[in-house]
Amino acid sequence: FMMALYPKFSRLMARNKDLFVKVYKKSFFYLLLLNIFMLGGIFIFGKILILAVFGKGFMESVAILRYAAIAIFFLFQNMCNVYFLNAVNMPGLNAAVFCLGVVINLVLDLIFIPIYGCYGVLIAIGITYPMIFVMSGFIINKKILHGYARLS
């Protein structure tokens, strides 16, 4: 979805900043809807899917799938922010946010995996992915969207 919009983001950034912001917000909304349906589908049909594909021996993985889906929800939603920052020629900010996320995730893994095992990984990504999403959203809202009034 976002890969298809990236060329449009880049063109609009150069030609029409107001329309660019509107397309970003609309894309963010539609991606949010897709992510909500995906998350709901995993929660509703995850158990059925695990049973059908892997059998009863993998029932414990249903909870793992559901926890991972919550974290991945934020990762997918952040794709809109990633492509937005690239379109405004700020890939360095993307890199900085993701590098910070990697460091935070590594530290959390070192803390939680010895205590909780595979659930420790889920706790770490459950903290890290939303933090990455919030950091990139903050950058977009405070540093870029509010700055367009001065740029136009």
GROMACS .gro file of C-alpha atoms in nm:
model
  152
    1PHE     CA    1   0.000   0.000   0.000
    2MET     CA    2   0.262   0.254   0.103
    3MET     CA    3   0.508   0.155  -0.170
    4ALA     CA    4   0.243   0.246  -0.424
    5LEU     CA    5   0.196   0.588  -0.262
    6TYR     CA    6   0.563   0.678  -0.221
    7PRO     CA    7   0.608   0.816  -0.577
    8LYS     CA    8   0.294   1.027  -0.526
    9PHE     CA    9   0.427   1.149  -0.191
   10SER     CA   10   0.753   1.254  -0.357
   11ARG     CA   11   0.580   1.436  -0.643
   12LEU     CA   12   0.335   1.615  -0.416
   13MET     CA   13   0.609   1.721  -0.177
   14ALA     CA   14   0.776   1.909  -0.460
   15ARG     CA   15   0.458   2.053  -0.614
   16ASN     CA   16   0.180   2.094  -0.358
   17LYS     CA   17   0.259   2.070   0.013
   18ASP     CA   18  -0.103   2.116   0.125
   19LEU     CA   19  -0.222   1.827  -0.092
   20PHE     CA   20   0.080   1.626   0.019
   21VAL     CA   21  -0.025   1.660   0.384
   22LYS     CA   22  -0.386   1.567   0.297
   23VAL     CA   23  -0.272   1.256   0.109
   24TYR     CA   24  -0.048   1.161   0.402
   25LYS     CA   25  -0.332   1.194   0.651
   26LYS     CA   26  -0.573   0.999   0.429
   27SER     CA   27  -0.311   0.728   0.371
   28PHE     CA   28  -0.249   0.708   0.745
   29PHE     CA   29  -0.622   0.663   0.805
   30TYR     CA   30  -0.664   0.389   0.543
   31LEU     CA   31  -0.357   0.208   0.668
   32LEU     CA   32  -0.502   0.230   1.019
   33LEU     CA   33  -0.823   0.067   0.898
   34LEU     CA   34  -0.632  -0.212   0.726
   35ASN     CA   35  -0.423  -0.268   1.038
   36ILE     CA   36  -0.730  -0.280   1.262
   37PHE     CA   37  -0.888  -0.544   1.039
   38MET     CA   38  -0.563  -0.741   1.031
   39LEU     CA   39  -0.527  -0.724   1.410
   40GLY     CA   40  -0.891  -0.822   1.460
   41GLY     CA   41  -0.854  -1.108   1.215
   42ILE     CA   42  -0.550  -1.243   1.398
   43PHE     CA   43  -0.730  -1.224   1.731
   44ILE     CA   44  -1.048  -1.384   1.597
   45PHE     CA   45  -0.901  -1.643   1.361
   46GLY     CA   46  -0.552  -1.695   1.506
   47LYS     CA   47  -0.647  -2.002   1.705
   48ILE     CA   48  -0.831  -2.158   1.412
   49LEU     CA   49  -0.538  -2.085   1.182
   50ILE     CA   50  -0.281  -2.233   1.421
   51LEU     CA   51  -0.493  -2.545   1.473
   52ALA     CA   52  -0.554  -2.591   1.100
   53VAL     CA   53  -0.194  -2.539   0.991
   54PHE     CA   54   0.011  -2.675   1.281
   55GLY     CA   55  -0.223  -2.881   1.500
   56LYS     CA   56  -0.290  -2.900   1.875
   57GLY     CA   57   0.078  -2.927   1.959
   58PHE     CA   58   0.121  -2.558   1.881
   59MET     CA   59  -0.167  -2.416   2.088
   60GLU     CA   60   0.073  -2.214   2.303
   61SER     CA   61   0.175  -2.022   1.993
   62VAL     CA   62  -0.174  -1.868   1.968
   63ALA     CA   63  -0.094  -1.631   2.256
   64ILE     CA   64   0.245  -1.554   2.105
   65LEU     CA   65   0.084  -1.475   1.769
   66ARG     CA   66  -0.166  -1.241   1.934
   67TYR     CA   67   0.096  -1.054   2.136
   68ALA     CA   68   0.319  -1.023   1.830
   69ALA     CA   69   0.026  -0.891   1.625
   70ILE     CA   70  -0.016  -0.599   1.864
   71ALA     CA   71   0.348  -0.498   1.827
   72ILE     CA   72   0.346  -0.551   1.451
   73PHE     CA   73   0.037  -0.330   1.428
   74PHE     CA   74   0.259  -0.036   1.526
   75LEU     CA   75   0.535  -0.142   1.289
   76PHE     CA   76   0.297  -0.153   0.992
   77GLN     CA   77   0.129   0.174   1.089
   78ASN     CA   78   0.469   0.338   1.108
   79MET     CA   79   0.532   0.262   0.739
   80CYS     CA   80   0.324   0.569   0.655
   81ASN     CA   81   0.559   0.779   0.868
   82VAL     CA   82   0.868   0.618   0.714
   83TYR     CA   83   0.761   0.699   0.359
   84PHE     CA   84   0.653   1.049   0.462
   85LEU     CA   85   0.994   1.126   0.612
   86ASN     CA   86   1.168   0.987   0.304
   87ALA     CA   87   0.947   1.199   0.078
   88VAL     CA   88   1.041   1.516   0.270
   89ASN     CA   89   1.407   1.421   0.225
   90MET     CA   90   1.468   1.325   0.587
   91PRO     CA   91   1.580   0.961   0.570
   92GLY     CA   92   1.842   1.040   0.833
   93LEU     CA   93   1.565   1.095   1.087
   94ASN     CA   94   1.419   0.756   0.994
   95ALA     CA   95   1.759   0.597   1.044
   96ALA     CA   96   1.808   0.772   1.378
   97VAL     CA   97   1.466   0.665   1.507
   98PHE     CA   98   1.516   0.304   1.400
   99CYS     CA   99   1.872   0.291   1.536
  100LEU     CA  100   1.747   0.417   1.871
  101GLY     CA  101   1.472   0.155   1.850
  102VAL     CA  102   1.729  -0.118   1.789
  103VAL     CA  103   1.930  -0.011   2.093
  104ILE     CA  104   1.620   0.004   2.312
  105ASN     CA  105   1.504  -0.334   2.184
  106LEU     CA  106   1.844  -0.492   2.247
  107VAL     CA  107   1.855  -0.362   2.604
  108LEU     CA  108   1.499  -0.479   2.669
  109ASP     CA  109   1.579  -0.821   2.519
  110LEU     CA  110   1.876  -0.856   2.753
  111ILE     CA  111   1.650  -0.773   3.046
  112PHE     CA  112   1.334  -0.968   2.960
  113ILE     CA  113   1.447  -1.281   2.772
  114PRO     CA  114   1.632  -1.434   3.070
  115ILE     CA  115   1.323  -1.381   3.285
  116TYR     CA  116   1.034  -1.457   3.046
  117GLY     CA  117   1.188  -1.653   2.757
  118CYS     CA  118   1.007  -1.607   2.424
  119TYR     CA  119   0.752  -1.384   2.597
  120GLY     CA  120   1.040  -1.152   2.686
  121VAL     CA  121   1.093  -1.087   2.316
  122LEU     CA  122   0.726  -1.000   2.284
  123ILE     CA  123   0.749  -0.761   2.578
  124ALA     CA  124   1.053  -0.595   2.421
  125ILE     CA  125   0.894  -0.547   2.079
  126GLY     CA  126   0.567  -0.453   2.249
  127ILE     CA  127   0.753  -0.159   2.400
  128THR     CA  128   0.993  -0.081   2.114
  129TYR     CA  129   0.759  -0.072   1.812
  130PRO     CA  130   0.510   0.169   1.972
  131MET     CA  131   0.805   0.387   2.083
  132ILE     CA  132   0.937   0.400   1.725
  133PHE     CA  133   0.588   0.487   1.602
  134VAL     CA  134   0.546   0.764   1.861
  135MET     CA  135   0.894   0.907   1.794
  136SER     CA  136   0.845   0.926   1.417
  137GLY     CA  137   0.492   1.064   1.464
  138PHE     CA  138   0.626   1.331   1.699
  139ILE     CA  139   0.890   1.432   1.447
  140ILE     CA  140   0.632   1.458   1.171
  141ASN     CA  141   0.380   1.651   1.379
  142LYS     CA  142   0.610   1.894   1.556
  143LYS     CA  143   0.897   1.940   1.317
  144ILE     CA  144   0.734   1.908   0.975
  145LEU     CA  145   0.355   1.949   0.961
  146HIS     CA  146   0.353   2.261   1.178
  147GLY     CA  147   0.648   2.396   0.982
  148TYR     CA  148   0.457   2.392   0.652
  149ALA     CA  149   0.275   2.709   0.749
  150ARG     CA  150   0.615   2.883   0.738
  151LEU     CA  151   0.733   2.700   0.424
  152SER     CA  152   0.431   2.774   0.205
   0.00000   0.00000   0.00000
